[in-house]
Amino acid sequence: MKVRVLIFGPLARVCGAREVVLELPEGATASAVSCALSSRFGESAGFSWAGARLAVNGAFAGDAHALRDGDEVAVIEMVGGG
Amino acid sequence: MSVSVRIVDGALGAAGECEALRAGEGLDGAVVVFEGIVRGEEEGRTIRGLLYEAYEPMASRMLSELGEAMVLEHGVRAIEVEHSRGEVAVGACSFRLTVRSAHRAGALRAMDAFIDRMKRDVPIWKSAVWEGDG
């Protein structure tokens, strides 16, 4: 299955990417996204992907959240409104 | 109870007129307004402005839920949130929070708590726009 991952703000700048499409095995959970991003971007600028806060389709989701084909996953890290 | 959220492109306009701020049908003994202004320096370097990104509609929904939580936790009557997205120049306003309450103490507590939680949880990001950036 494919999921679309959105990266924002300073983290997007560090990664050099704002959107990534990941091909994951059926039954994958949100933790697979963190692992895949860590493999792709490394521990950039001191940021650890393990335990990164993710939102799936607009709502926070834990590591065990089961993903579906076509899900939109947003990385909610380094936020700083105001 | 009333919560309103507005995410707008670019800098925020001027705050409401005093009469509008006072509108509360005699219920509000306190109206506290906080405005966030873009400073001209980040990490010791001069900047042209800040670029705000919001992950919508999650950002608006979370701001609204946060406002509702402040009403419940601090007993305030109304919360109005305005936040910029896109580029905001140095010296301009990018965030305005207005809290209306019968009494000062709850309004001030709600103001502080709202901003702390927003900065921690709400999917809004800011990045410096350096002088010379395209």
PDB file of C-alpha atoms in Angstrom:
ATOM      1  CA  MET A   1       0.000   0.000   0.000  1.00  0.00           C
ATOM      2  CA  LYS A   2       1.012   3.619  -0.456  1.00  0.00           C
ATOM      3  CA  VAL A   3       0.789   6.431   2.067  1.00  0.00           C
ATOM      4  CA  ARG A   4       1.556  10.108   1.507  1.00  0.00           C
ATOM      5  CA  VAL A   5       3.722  11.732   4.171  1.00  0.00           C
ATOM      6  CA  LEU A   6       3.735  15.501   4.666  1.00  0.00           C
ATOM      7  CA  ILE A   7       6.639  17.321   6.318  1.00  0.00           C
ATOM      8  CA  PHE A   8       6.455  20.968   7.342  1.00  0.00           C
ATOM      9  CA  GLY A   9       8.461  23.908   8.603  1.00  0.00           C
ATOM     10  CA  PRO A  10      12.095  23.684   9.684  1.00  0.00           C
ATOM     11  CA  LEU A  11      12.064  19.898   9.462  1.00  0.00           C
ATOM     12  CA  ALA A  12      11.086  20.051   5.778  1.00  0.00           C
ATOM     13  CA  ARG A  13      13.988  22.386   5.206  1.00  0.00           C
ATOM     14  CA  VAL A  14      16.401  20.009   6.945  1.00  0.00           C
ATOM     15  CA  CYS A  15      15.071  17.016   4.989  1.00  0.00           C
ATOM     16  CA  GLY A  16      14.920  18.858   1.696  1.00  0.00           C
ATOM     17  CA  ALA A  17      11.457  17.387   1.111  1.00  0.00           C
ATOM     18  CA  ARG A  18       7.920  18.399   1.929  1.00  0.00           C
ATOM     19  CA  GLU A  19       6.144  15.313   0.694  1.00  0.00           C
ATOM     20  CA  VAL A  20       7.148  11.679   0.439  1.00  0.00           C
ATOM     21  CA  VAL A  21       5.175   8.714  -0.847  1.00  0.00           C
ATOM     22  CA  LEU A  22       6.027   5.498   0.972  1.00  0.00           C
ATOM     23  CA  GLU A  23       5.310   1.987  -0.198  1.00  0.00           C
ATOM     24  CA  LEU A  24       4.573  -0.085   2.895  1.00  0.00           C
ATOM     25  CA  PRO A  25       3.488  -3.692   3.394  1.00  0.00           C
ATOM     26  CA  GLU A  26      -0.164  -4.419   4.087  1.00  0.00           C
ATOM     27  CA  GLY A  27      -0.854  -4.269   7.814  1.00  0.00           C
ATOM     28  CA  ALA A  28       1.856  -1.669   8.459  1.00  0.00           C
ATOM     29  CA  THR A  29       1.372   0.657  11.399  1.00  0.00           C
ATOM     30  CA  ALA A  30       2.395   4.272  11.948  1.00  0.00           C
ATOM     31  CA  SER A  31       5.713   3.168  13.414  1.00  0.00           C
ATOM     32  CA  ALA A  32       6.671   1.896   9.960  1.00  0.00           C
ATOM     33  CA  VAL A  33       6.467   5.483   8.728  1.00  0.00           C
ATOM     34  CA  SER A  34       8.915   6.677  11.392  1.00  0.00           C
ATOM     35  CA  CYS A  35      11.303   3.831  10.483  1.00  0.00           C
ATOM     36  CA  ALA A  36      11.081   4.580   6.779  1.00  0.00           C
ATOM     37  CA  LEU A  37      11.678   8.307   7.316  1.00  0.00           C
ATOM     38  CA  SER A  38      14.606   7.596   9.594  1.00  0.00           C
ATOM     39  CA  SER A  39      16.163   5.374   6.920  1.00  0.00           C
ATOM     40  CA  ARG A  40      15.611   7.973   4.243  1.00  0.00           C
ATOM     41  CA  PHE A  41      16.643  11.136   6.078  1.00  0.00           C
ATOM     42  CA  GLY A  42      18.730   9.901   9.009  1.00  0.00           C
ATOM     43  CA  GLU A  43      18.764  11.634  12.353  1.00  0.00           C
ATOM     44  CA  SER A  44      18.895  15.052  10.734  1.00  0.00           C
ATOM     45  CA  ALA A  45      19.870  18.052  12.826  1.00  0.00           C
ATOM     46  CA  GLY A  46      19.569  16.132  16.063  1.00  0.00           C
ATOM     47  CA  PHE A  47      16.007  15.123  15.332  1.00  0.00           C
ATOM     48  CA  SER A  48      15.068  11.572  16.262  1.00  0.00           C
ATOM     49  CA  TRP A  49      12.385  10.001  14.101  1.00  0.00           C
ATOM     50  CA  ALA A  50      11.718   7.310  16.672  1.00  0.00           C
ATOM     51  CA  GLY A  51       8.716   8.489  18.631  1.00  0.00           C
ATOM     52  CA  ALA A  52       7.981  11.356  16.248  1.00  0.00           C
ATOM     53  CA  ARG A  53       4.416  12.610  16.597  1.00  0.00           C
ATOM     54  CA  LEU A  54       2.373  11.650  13.581  1.00  0.00           C
ATOM     55  CA  ALA A  55      -1.121  12.515  12.490  1.00  0.00           C
ATOM     56  CA  VAL A  56      -3.053  10.208  10.192  1.00  0.00           C
ATOM     57  CA  ASN A  57      -5.763  11.867   8.125  1.00  0.00           C
ATOM     58  CA  GLY A  58      -5.746  14.902  10.407  1.00  0.00           C
ATOM     59  CA  ALA A  59      -5.747  13.257  13.847  1.00  0.00           C
ATOM     60  CA  PHE A  60      -2.862  12.312  16.126  1.00  0.00           C
ATOM     61  CA  ALA A  61      -2.067   8.611  15.864  1.00  0.00           C
ATOM     62  CA  GLY A  62       0.096   6.366  18.025  1.00  0.00           C
ATOM     63  CA  ASP A  63       2.754   3.960  16.782  1.00  0.00           C
ATOM     64  CA  ALA A  64       0.271   1.069  16.703  1.00  0.00           C
ATOM     65  CA  HIS A  65      -2.227   2.866  14.478  1.00  0.00           C
ATOM     66  CA  ALA A  66      -3.012   0.620  11.511  1.00  0.00           C
ATOM     67  CA  LEU A  67      -2.501   2.349   8.185  1.00  0.00           C
ATOM     68  CA  ARG A  68      -4.614   1.976   5.058  1.00  0.00           C
ATOM     69  CA  ASP A  69      -3.799   2.489   1.442  1.00  0.00           C
ATOM     70  CA  GLY A  70      -4.089   6.173   0.559  1.00  0.00           C
ATOM     71  CA  ASP A  71      -3.690   7.510   4.100  1.00  0.00           C
ATOM     72  CA  GLU A  72      -2.203  10.961   4.590  1.00  0.00           C
ATOM     73  CA  VAL A  73       0.395  11.055   7.347  1.00  0.00           C
ATOM     74  CA  ALA A  74       1.683  14.389   8.690  1.00  0.00           C
ATOM     75  CA  VAL A  75       4.792  14.746  10.827  1.00  0.00           C
ATOM     76  CA  ILE A  76       3.813  17.016  13.724  1.00  0.00           C
ATOM     77  CA  GLU A  77       7.250  17.956  15.052  1.00  0.00           C
ATOM     78  CA  MET A  78       9.066  21.264  15.624  1.00  0.00           C
ATOM     79  CA  VAL A  79       5.748  23.106  15.748  1.00  0.00           C
ATOM     80  CA  GLY A  80       5.838  26.698  16.915  1.00  0.00           C
ATOM     81  CA  GLY A  81       2.834  28.840  16.252  1.00  0.00           C
ATOM     82  CA  GLY A  82       2.391  32.330  17.598  1.00  0.00           C
TER      83      GLY A  82
ATOM     84  CA  MET B   1     -19.494  30.108  25.619  1.00  0.00           C
ATOM     85  CA  SER B   2     -18.011  31.162  22.323  1.00  0.00           C
ATOM     86  CA  VAL B   3     -14.862  30.150  20.458  1.00  0.00           C
ATOM     87  CA  SER B   4     -13.860  31.532  17.094  1.00  0.00           C
ATOM     88  CA  VAL B   5     -10.810  30.665  15.022  1.00  0.00           C
ATOM     89  CA  ARG B   6      -9.531  32.390  11.938  1.00  0.00           C
ATOM     90  CA  ILE B   7      -6.412  31.518   9.962  1.00  0.00           C
ATOM     91  CA  VAL B   8      -5.662  34.241   7.450  1.00  0.00           C
ATOM     92  CA  ASP B   9      -3.143  34.764   4.677  1.00  0.00           C
ATOM     93  CA  GLY B  10      -0.404  37.221   5.604  1.00  0.00           C
ATOM     94  CA  ALA B  11      -0.258  39.674   8.484  1.00  0.00           C
ATOM     95  CA  LEU B  12      -3.275  40.264  10.701  1.00  0.00           C
ATOM     96  CA  GLY B  13      -5.084  43.546  10.492  1.00  0.00           C
ATOM     97  CA  ALA B  14      -5.575  45.914  13.378  1.00  0.00           C
ATOM     98  CA  ALA B  15      -7.338  44.689  16.491  1.00  0.00           C
ATOM     99  CA  GLY B  16     -11.029  45.380  16.824  1.00  0.00           C
ATOM    100  CA  GLU B  17     -12.150  48.774  17.973  1.00  0.00           C
ATOM    101  CA  CYS B  18     -12.594  49.258  21.691  1.00  0.00           C
ATOM    102  CA  GLU B  19     -16.349  49.190  21.412  1.00  0.00           C
ATOM    103  CA  ALA B  20     -16.182  45.787  19.731  1.00  0.00           C
ATOM    104  CA  LEU B  21     -13.851  44.504  22.422  1.00  0.00           C
ATOM    105  CA  ARG B  22     -16.271  45.666  25.063  1.00  0.00           C
ATOM    106  CA  ALA B  23     -19.229  43.982  23.419  1.00  0.00           C
ATOM    107  CA  GLY B  24     -20.290  41.346  25.875  1.00  0.00           C
ATOM    108  CA  GLU B  25     -23.689  42.512  26.949  1.00  0.00           C
ATOM    109  CA  GLY B  26     -22.313  43.394  30.342  1.00  0.00           C
ATOM    110  CA  LEU B  27     -20.933  39.900  30.952  1.00  0.00           C
ATOM    111  CA  ASP B  28     -17.242  40.625  30.524  1.00  0.00           C
ATOM    112  CA  GLY B  29     -15.323  42.297  33.308  1.00  0.00           C
ATOM    113  CA  ALA B  30     -12.056  41.483  31.585  1.00  0.00           C
ATOM    114  CA  VAL B  31     -10.965  41.452  27.954  1.00  0.00           C
ATOM    115  CA  VAL B  32      -7.335  40.389  27.531  1.00  0.00           C
ATOM    116  CA  VAL B  33      -5.680  40.682  24.128  1.00  0.00           C
ATOM    117  CA  PHE B  34      -2.297  39.251  23.250  1.00  0.00           C
ATOM    118  CA  GLU B  35      -0.611  40.068  19.958  1.00  0.00           C
ATOM    119  CA  GLY B  36       2.416  38.221  18.646  1.00  0.00           C
ATOM    120  CA  ILE B  37       4.666  40.478  16.576  1.00  0.00           C
ATOM    121  CA  VAL B  38       7.435  39.273  14.275  1.00  0.00           C
ATOM    122  CA  ARG B  39      10.819  40.273  15.658  1.00  0.00           C
ATOM    123  CA  GLY B  40      13.630  41.298  13.329  1.00  0.00           C
ATOM    124  CA  GLU B  41      16.146  38.727  14.465  1.00  0.00           C
ATOM    125  CA  GLU B  42      16.468  34.953  14.672  1.00  0.00           C
ATOM    126  CA  GLU B  43      19.530  33.177  15.990  1.00  0.00           C
ATOM    127  CA  GLY B  44      21.372  36.488  16.049  1.00  0.00           C
ATOM    128  CA  ARG B  45      20.755  37.157  12.366  1.00  0.00           C
ATOM    129  CA  THR B  46      18.558  39.784  10.749  1.00  0.00           C
ATOM    130  CA  ILE B  47      15.445  38.414   9.110  1.00  0.00           C
ATOM    131  CA  ARG B  48      12.940  39.814   6.657  1.00  0.00           C
ATOM    132  CA  GLY B  49      10.012  38.018   8.238  1.00  0.00           C
ATOM    133  CA  LEU B  50       8.594  34.670   9.244  1.00  0.00           C
ATOM    134  CA  LEU B  51       6.922  32.099   7.036  1.00  0.00           C
ATOM    135  CA  TYR B  52       4.011  30.327   8.727  1.00  0.00           C
ATOM    136  CA  GLU B  53       2.613  26.990   7.622  1.00  0.00           C
ATOM    137  CA  ALA B  54      -0.545  25.425   8.997  1.00  0.00           C
ATOM    138  CA  TYR B  55      -1.693  21.869   8.445  1.00  0.00           C
ATOM    139  CA  GLU B  56      -5.345  22.369   7.733  1.00  0.00           C
ATOM    140  CA  PRO B  57      -8.014  21.544   8.726  1.00  0.00           C
ATOM    141  CA  MET B  58      -6.275  19.939  11.722  1.00  0.00           C
ATOM    142  CA  ALA B  59      -4.762  23.240  12.886  1.00  0.00           C
ATOM    143  CA  SER B  60      -8.090  25.085  12.968  1.00  0.00           C
ATOM    144  CA  ARG B  61      -9.818  22.171  14.648  1.00  0.00           C
ATOM    145  CA  MET B  62      -7.151  21.938  17.361  1.00  0.00           C
ATOM    146  CA  LEU B  63      -7.220  25.686  17.993  1.00  0.00           C
ATOM    147  CA  SER B  64     -10.972  25.458  18.406  1.00  0.00           C
ATOM    148  CA  GLU B  65     -10.712  22.478  20.771  1.00  0.00           C
ATOM    149  CA  LEU B  66      -8.034  24.292  22.732  1.00  0.00           C
ATOM    150  CA  GLY B  67     -10.283  27.309  23.071  1.00  0.00           C
ATOM    151  CA  GLU B  68     -13.113  25.104  24.306  1.00  0.00           C
ATOM    152  CA  ALA B  69     -10.759  23.537  26.855  1.00  0.00           C
ATOM    153  CA  MET B  70      -9.824  27.002  28.146  1.00  0.00           C
ATOM    154  CA  VAL B  71     -13.495  27.868  28.584  1.00  0.00           C
ATOM    155  CA  LEU B  72     -14.037  24.725  30.640  1.00  0.00           C
ATOM    156  CA  GLU B  73     -10.806  24.837  32.634  1.00  0.00           C
ATOM    157  CA  HIS B  74     -10.642  28.548  33.411  1.00  0.00           C
ATOM    158  CA  GLY B  75     -14.265  29.603  33.263  1.00  0.00           C
ATOM    159  CA  VAL B  76     -13.761  32.247  30.602  1.00  0.00           C
ATOM    160  CA  ARG B  77     -16.709  33.207  28.424  1.00  0.00           C
ATOM    161  CA  ALA B  78     -15.198  33.604  24.977  1.00  0.00           C
ATOM    162  CA  ILE B  79     -11.977  32.989  23.061  1.00  0.00           C
ATOM    163  CA  GLU B  80     -11.060  34.475  19.700  1.00  0.00           C
ATOM    164  CA  VAL B  81      -8.008  33.202  17.861  1.00  0.00           C
ATOM    165  CA  GLU B  82      -6.473  34.706  14.761  1.00  0.00           C
ATOM    166  CA  HIS B  83      -3.306  33.270  13.225  1.00  0.00           C
ATOM    167  CA  SER B  84      -1.390  34.067  10.062  1.00  0.00           C
ATOM    168  CA  ARG B  85      -0.169  31.716   7.400  1.00  0.00           C
ATOM    169  CA  GLY B  86       2.282  32.611   4.694  1.00  0.00           C
ATOM    170  CA  GLU B  87       4.920  35.293   5.041  1.00  0.00           C
ATOM    171  CA  VAL B  88       4.598  37.988   7.691  1.00  0.00           C
ATOM    172  CA  ALA B  89       7.058  40.874   7.679  1.00  0.00           C
ATOM    173  CA  VAL B  90       9.070  42.062  10.656  1.00  0.00           C
ATOM    174  CA  GLY B  91       7.000  44.328  12.864  1.00  0.00           C
ATOM    175  CA  ALA B  92       3.661  42.906  11.739  1.00  0.00           C
ATOM    176  CA  CYS B  93       1.192  40.938  13.805  1.00  0.00           C
ATOM    177  CA  SER B  94       0.963  37.187  13.146  1.00  0.00           C
ATOM    178  CA  PHE B  95      -1.095  35.991  16.093  1.00  0.00           C
ATOM    179  CA  ARG B  96      -3.844  37.508  18.189  1.00  0.00           C
ATOM    180  CA  LEU B  97      -5.651  35.879  21.080  1.00  0.00           C
ATOM    181  CA  THR B  98      -8.569  37.623  22.735  1.00  0.00           C
ATOM    182  CA  VAL B  99      -9.993  36.199  25.948  1.00  0.00           C
ATOM    183  CA  ARG B 100     -13.213  37.529  27.468  1.00  0.00           C
ATOM    184  CA  SER B 101     -14.170  36.686  30.995  1.00  0.00           C
ATOM    185  CA  ALA B 102     -16.144  37.925  33.946  1.00  0.00           C
ATOM    186  CA  HIS B 103     -12.937  38.286  35.946  1.00  0.00           C
ATOM    187  CA  ARG B 104      -9.271  39.044  35.260  1.00  0.00           C
ATOM    188  CA  ALA B 105      -7.643  36.024  36.894  1.00  0.00           C
ATOM    189  CA  GLY B 106      -9.273  33.381  34.713  1.00  0.00           C
ATOM    190  CA  ALA B 107      -8.636  35.378  31.569  1.00  0.00           C
ATOM    191  CA  LEU B 108      -4.932  35.743  32.311  1.00  0.00           C
ATOM    192  CA  ARG B 109      -4.547  32.051  33.186  1.00  0.00           C
ATOM    193  CA  ALA B 110      -6.383  31.001  30.039  1.00  0.00           C
ATOM    194  CA  MET B 111      -4.212  33.283  27.934  1.00  0.00           C
ATOM    195  CA  ASP B 112      -0.985  31.765  29.215  1.00  0.00           C
ATOM    196  CA  ALA B 113      -2.192  28.164  29.057  1.00  0.00           C
ATOM    197  CA  PHE B 114      -3.580  28.547  25.544  1.00  0.00           C
ATOM    198  CA  ILE B 115      -0.323  29.875  24.126  1.00  0.00           C
ATOM    199  CA  ASP B 116       1.797  27.222  25.867  1.00  0.00           C
ATOM    200  CA  ARG B 117      -0.339  24.396  24.510  1.00  0.00           C
ATOM    201  CA  MET B 118      -0.619  25.901  21.064  1.00  0.00           C
ATOM    202  CA  LYS B 119       3.159  26.112  20.743  1.00  0.00           C
ATOM    203  CA  ARG B 120       3.499  22.511  21.895  1.00  0.00           C
ATOM    204  CA  ASP B 121       0.692  20.763  20.011  1.00  0.00           C
ATOM    205  CA  VAL B 122      -1.002  22.690  17.225  1.00  0.00           C
ATOM    206  CA  PRO B 123       0.344  21.926  13.731  1.00  0.00           C
ATOM    207  CA  ILE B 124       1.557  25.393  12.856  1.00  0.00           C
ATOM    208  CA  TRP B 125       5.177  26.001  11.951  1.00  0.00           C
ATOM    209  CA  LYS B 126       7.289  29.073  11.454  1.00  0.00           C
ATOM    210  CA  SER B 127      10.532  29.439   9.554  1.00  0.00           C
ATOM    211  CA  ALA B 128      12.754  32.472   9.267  1.00  0.00           C
ATOM    212  CA  VAL B 129      12.819  34.304   5.948  1.00  0.00           C
ATOM    213  CA  TRP B 130      16.321  35.667   5.720  1.00  0.00           C
ATOM    214  CA  GLU B 131      17.263  38.877   4.010  1.00  0.00           C
ATOM    215  CA  GLY B 132      18.053  38.011   0.390  1.00  0.00           C
ATOM    216  CA  ASP B 133      15.792  34.944   0.280  1.00  0.00           C
ATOM    217  CA  GLY B 134      13.825  34.685  -2.943  1.00  0.00           C
TER     218      GLY B 134
END
